[in-house]
Amino acid sequence: MTLQTTIKAAQEIGVSERYAIMRRLAFLQPQIKEKEREIRLSTKELGQNEDPLERALLSARIKEVKSELHPLKRESTLLLKHINGKKEPETNNAITDEMIEHARQHPITRIVAFTSGRKTTCCPFHKDSNPSMSLYENHVHCFVCNRSWDPISAMMDSEKVSFRDAVLALQ
Ligand SMILES: [Zn+2]
């Protein structure tokens, strides 16, 4: 998908460009992380494996994942450049208390995924294989990280954005 596709979709649906881009990034970034992880693991295994057939298969797989990763990273970079390079008019720069309050009301389960009806999930902020994160009111708490997040801080940590950008993205 291209940057233009995302912008066009945002216009058609009537949401802000920034919101559409943040959503698209939220979709792309876990896939990028997963592919980078697979490349790291396969490369490590390649360094330890002496079986010629397995080595050939691993090399082929690494090449394949790299070719899948490339367009995802390219799109993600373009999206980030687009939102970071875009200077908004001064009037749009201020965040009001109402906007912060509105962002806090954003359902946190749209940022941290929970299986429907479940109150616990694996924490996305540390390597978690046993569900350590629980949902209460519109907050999440991880017993391993020993930390709570509201929708704004969850957005900041999952998208690596500033407080201001998180509030704007949650409007
Ligand atoms: Zn955690």
mmCIF file of C-alpha atoms and ligand atoms in Angstrom:
data_model
loop_
_atom_site.group_PDB
_atom_site.id
_atom_site.type_symbol
_atom_site.label_atom_id
_atom_site.label_comp_id
_atom_site.label_asym_id
_atom_site.label_seq_id
_atom_site.Cartn_x
_atom_site.Cartn_y
_atom_site.Cartn_z
ATOM 1 C CA MET A 1 0.000 0.000 0.000
ATOM 2 C CA THR A 2 1.209 3.538 -0.662
ATOM 3 C CA LEU A 3 1.075 6.704 1.388
ATOM 4 C CA GLN A 4 -1.390 8.120 -1.138
ATOM 5 C CA THR A 5 -3.752 5.167 -0.643
ATOM 6 C CA THR A 6 -3.854 5.837 3.102
ATOM 7 C CA ILE A 7 -4.412 9.581 2.645
ATOM 8 C CA LYS A 8 -7.141 8.980 0.079
ATOM 9 C CA ALA A 9 -8.895 6.468 2.358
ATOM 10 C CA ALA A 10 -8.754 8.974 5.242
ATOM 11 C CA GLN A 11 -10.391 11.640 3.082
ATOM 12 C CA GLU A 12 -13.083 9.247 1.907
ATOM 13 C CA ILE A 13 -13.952 8.101 5.408
ATOM 14 C CA GLY A 14 -13.628 11.608 6.842
ATOM 15 C CA VAL A 15 -10.949 10.960 9.490
ATOM 16 C CA SER A 16 -7.764 13.004 9.857
ATOM 17 C CA GLU A 17 -4.718 12.077 7.795
ATOM 18 C CA ARG A 18 -2.696 11.757 10.973
ATOM 19 C CA TYR A 19 -5.180 9.341 12.511
ATOM 20 C CA ALA A 20 -5.241 7.153 9.390
ATOM 21 C CA ILE A 21 -1.436 7.128 9.257
ATOM 22 C CA MET A 22 -1.144 6.207 12.937
ATOM 23 C CA ARG A 23 -3.596 3.368 12.428
ATOM 24 C CA ARG A 24 -1.703 2.107 9.397
ATOM 25 C CA LEU A 25 1.568 2.319 11.360
ATOM 26 C CA ALA A 26 0.001 0.375 14.223
ATOM 27 C CA PHE A 27 -0.786 -2.319 11.664
ATOM 28 C CA LEU A 28 2.655 -2.285 9.994
ATOM 29 C CA GLN A 29 4.963 -2.072 12.976
ATOM 30 C CA PRO A 30 4.200 -5.455 14.608
ATOM 31 C CA GLN A 31 4.689 -7.121 11.214
ATOM 32 C CA ILE A 32 8.029 -5.371 10.743
ATOM 33 C CA LYS A 33 9.150 -6.414 14.230
ATOM 34 C CA GLU A 34 8.081 -10.007 13.606
ATOM 35 C CA LYS A 35 9.941 -10.228 10.283
ATOM 36 C CA GLU A 36 13.065 -8.626 11.759
ATOM 37 C CA ARG A 37 12.892 -11.156 14.559
ATOM 38 C CA GLU A 38 12.620 -14.049 12.121
ATOM 39 C CA ILE A 39 15.607 -12.768 10.129
ATOM 40 C CA ARG A 40 17.639 -12.449 13.347
ATOM 41 C CA LEU A 41 16.766 -15.962 14.502
ATOM 42 C CA SER A 42 17.318 -17.574 11.089
ATOM 43 C CA THR A 43 20.659 -15.783 10.669
ATOM 44 C CA LYS A 44 21.724 -17.019 14.091
ATOM 45 C CA GLU A 45 20.667 -20.548 13.209
ATOM 46 C CA LEU A 46 22.501 -20.332 9.894
ATOM 47 C CA GLY A 47 25.673 -19.573 11.824
ATOM 48 C CA GLN A 48 25.278 -22.754 13.865
ATOM 49 C CA ASN A 49 23.843 -25.208 11.349
ATOM 50 C CA GLU A 50 26.238 -27.299 9.267
ATOM 51 C CA ASP A 51 23.714 -29.337 7.289
ATOM 52 C CA PRO A 52 23.964 -28.123 3.649
ATOM 53 C CA LEU A 53 20.284 -28.621 2.828
ATOM 54 C CA GLU A 54 19.072 -26.875 5.985
ATOM 55 C CA ARG A 55 21.554 -24.069 5.329
ATOM 56 C CA ALA A 56 20.218 -23.630 1.787
ATOM 57 C CA LEU A 57 16.624 -23.573 3.059
ATOM 58 C CA LEU A 58 17.481 -21.092 5.799
ATOM 59 C CA SER A 59 19.253 -18.798 3.330
ATOM 60 C CA ALA A 60 16.286 -18.961 0.976
ATOM 61 C CA ARG A 61 13.926 -18.169 3.834
ATOM 62 C CA ILE A 62 16.013 -15.205 5.014
ATOM 63 C CA LYS A 63 16.031 -13.833 1.476
ATOM 64 C CA GLU A 64 12.262 -14.284 1.237
ATOM 65 C CA VAL A 65 11.548 -12.552 4.571
ATOM 66 C CA LYS A 66 13.913 -9.699 3.663
ATOM 67 C CA SER A 67 12.020 -9.134 0.424
ATOM 68 C CA GLU A 68 8.731 -9.074 2.385
ATOM 69 C CA LEU A 69 10.206 -6.720 4.971
ATOM 70 C CA HIS A 70 11.557 -4.186 2.498
ATOM 71 C CA PRO A 71 8.229 -2.728 1.232
ATOM 72 C CA LEU A 72 6.778 -2.685 4.789
ATOM 73 C CA LYS A 73 9.750 -0.674 6.076
ATOM 74 C CA ARG A 74 9.652 1.621 3.086
ATOM 75 C CA GLU A 75 5.959 2.374 3.627
ATOM 76 C CA SER A 76 6.448 2.856 7.361
ATOM 77 C CA THR A 77 9.328 5.309 6.791
ATOM 78 C CA LEU A 78 7.273 7.307 4.291
ATOM 79 C CA LEU A 79 4.290 7.456 6.667
ATOM 80 C CA LEU A 80 6.484 8.607 9.554
ATOM 81 C CA LYS A 81 8.181 11.231 7.391
ATOM 82 C CA HIS A 82 4.805 12.464 6.252
ATOM 83 C CA ILE A 83 3.417 13.027 9.748
ATOM 84 C CA ASN A 84 6.659 14.308 11.251
ATOM 85 C CA GLY A 85 7.483 16.650 8.391
ATOM 86 C CA LYS A 86 4.039 18.109 8.283
ATOM 87 C CA LYS A 87 3.822 21.378 10.137
ATOM 88 C CA GLU A 88 0.289 21.984 11.240
ATOM 89 C CA PRO A 89 -1.152 25.485 11.526
ATOM 90 C CA GLU A 90 -0.428 27.064 14.908
ATOM 91 C CA THR A 91 -4.082 26.881 15.937
ATOM 92 C CA ASN A 92 -3.999 23.103 15.575
ATOM 93 C CA ASN A 93 -0.890 22.751 17.685
ATOM 94 C CA ALA A 94 -2.445 23.374 21.061
ATOM 95 C CA ILE A 95 -3.883 20.440 22.936
ATOM 96 C CA THR A 96 -6.804 21.363 25.117
ATOM 97 C CA ASP A 97 -7.892 19.722 28.362
ATOM 98 C CA GLU A 98 -10.991 18.570 26.505
ATOM 99 C CA MET A 99 -8.812 16.797 23.944
ATOM 100 C CA ILE A 100 -6.818 15.081 26.703
ATOM 101 C CA GLU A 101 -10.017 14.003 28.424
ATOM 102 C CA HIS A 102 -11.402 12.751 25.116
ATOM 103 C CA ALA A 103 -8.203 10.748 24.477
ATOM 104 C CA ARG A 104 -8.493 9.188 27.963
ATOM 105 C CA GLN A 105 -11.997 7.994 27.079
ATOM 106 C CA HIS A 106 -10.741 6.194 23.957
ATOM 107 C CA PRO A 107 -11.313 2.454 24.509
ATOM 108 C CA ILE A 108 -7.916 1.140 25.595
ATOM 109 C CA THR A 109 -8.782 -2.271 24.128
ATOM 110 C CA ARG A 110 -8.376 -0.668 20.689
ATOM 111 C CA ILE A 111 -4.729 -0.023 21.575
ATOM 112 C CA VAL A 112 -3.928 -3.125 23.643
ATOM 113 C CA ALA A 113 -5.699 -6.161 22.212
ATOM 114 C CA PHE A 114 -7.770 -8.358 24.510
ATOM 115 C CA THR A 115 -9.673 -11.431 23.370
ATOM 116 C CA SER A 116 -13.357 -10.574 23.604
ATOM 117 C CA GLY A 117 -14.658 -11.103 27.134
ATOM 118 C CA ARG A 118 -11.182 -11.676 28.592
ATOM 119 C CA LYS A 119 -9.711 -9.422 31.249
ATOM 120 C CA THR A 120 -6.092 -10.540 30.823
ATOM 121 C CA THR A 121 -3.674 -10.611 27.888
ATOM 122 C CA CYS A 122 0.058 -10.884 27.165
ATOM 123 C CA CYS A 123 1.778 -7.584 27.896
ATOM 124 C CA PRO A 124 2.952 -5.934 24.653
ATOM 125 C CA PHE A 125 5.580 -3.916 26.534
ATOM 126 C CA HIS A 126 7.772 -6.794 27.686
ATOM 127 C CA LYS A 127 8.467 -10.320 26.420
ATOM 128 C CA ASP A 128 5.421 -12.036 27.808
ATOM 129 C CA SER A 129 4.290 -15.613 27.227
ATOM 130 C CA ASN A 130 1.892 -15.821 30.180
ATOM 131 C CA PRO A 131 -0.803 -13.176 30.234
ATOM 132 C CA SER A 132 0.516 -10.616 32.761
ATOM 133 C CA MET A 133 -1.603 -7.681 31.718
ATOM 134 C CA SER A 134 -5.028 -7.044 33.120
ATOM 135 C CA LEU A 135 -7.776 -4.678 32.172
ATOM 136 C CA TYR A 136 -9.548 -2.487 34.691
ATOM 137 C CA GLU A 137 -11.857 0.387 33.922
ATOM 138 C CA ASN A 138 -10.143 2.040 30.936
ATOM 139 C CA HIS A 139 -6.628 1.164 32.083
ATOM 140 C CA VAL A 140 -4.275 -1.784 31.777
ATOM 141 C CA HIS A 141 -1.812 -2.972 34.393
ATOM 142 C CA CYS A 142 1.137 -5.348 33.888
ATOM 143 C CA PHE A 143 2.256 -7.246 36.970
ATOM 144 C CA VAL A 144 5.702 -7.890 35.492
ATOM 145 C CA CYS A 145 6.405 -4.333 34.324
ATOM 146 C CA ASN A 146 4.674 -3.212 37.527
ATOM 147 C CA ARG A 147 3.110 -0.350 35.645
ATOM 148 C CA SER A 148 -0.272 0.902 34.517
ATOM 149 C CA TRP A 149 -1.176 2.589 31.268
ATOM 150 C CA ASP A 150 -4.086 4.751 30.276
ATOM 151 C CA PRO A 151 -5.020 5.096 26.580
ATOM 152 C CA ILE A 152 -2.600 8.023 26.129
ATOM 153 C CA SER A 153 0.454 6.360 27.673
ATOM 154 C CA ALA A 154 -0.397 3.062 25.955
ATOM 155 C CA MET A 155 -0.464 4.918 22.629
ATOM 156 C CA MET A 156 2.817 6.695 23.442
ATOM 157 C CA ASP A 157 4.573 3.432 24.281
ATOM 158 C CA SER A 158 3.147 1.299 21.520
ATOM 159 C CA GLU A 159 3.657 3.889 18.766
ATOM 160 C CA LYS A 160 6.741 5.598 20.246
ATOM 161 C CA VAL A 161 5.121 9.004 19.936
ATOM 162 C CA SER A 162 5.011 12.090 22.147
ATOM 163 C CA PHE A 163 2.192 12.870 24.555
ATOM 164 C CA ARG A 164 0.904 15.506 22.164
ATOM 165 C CA ASP A 165 0.896 13.163 19.150
ATOM 166 C CA ALA A 166 -0.791 10.436 21.185
ATOM 167 C CA VAL A 167 -3.562 12.846 22.258
ATOM 168 C CA LEU A 168 -4.013 14.014 18.652
ATOM 169 C CA ALA A 169 -4.097 10.456 17.343
ATOM 170 C CA LEU A 170 -6.827 9.542 19.836
ATOM 171 C CA GLN A 171 -9.248 12.302 18.792
HETATM 172 ZN ZN ZN B 1 4.725 -6.012 31.004
#
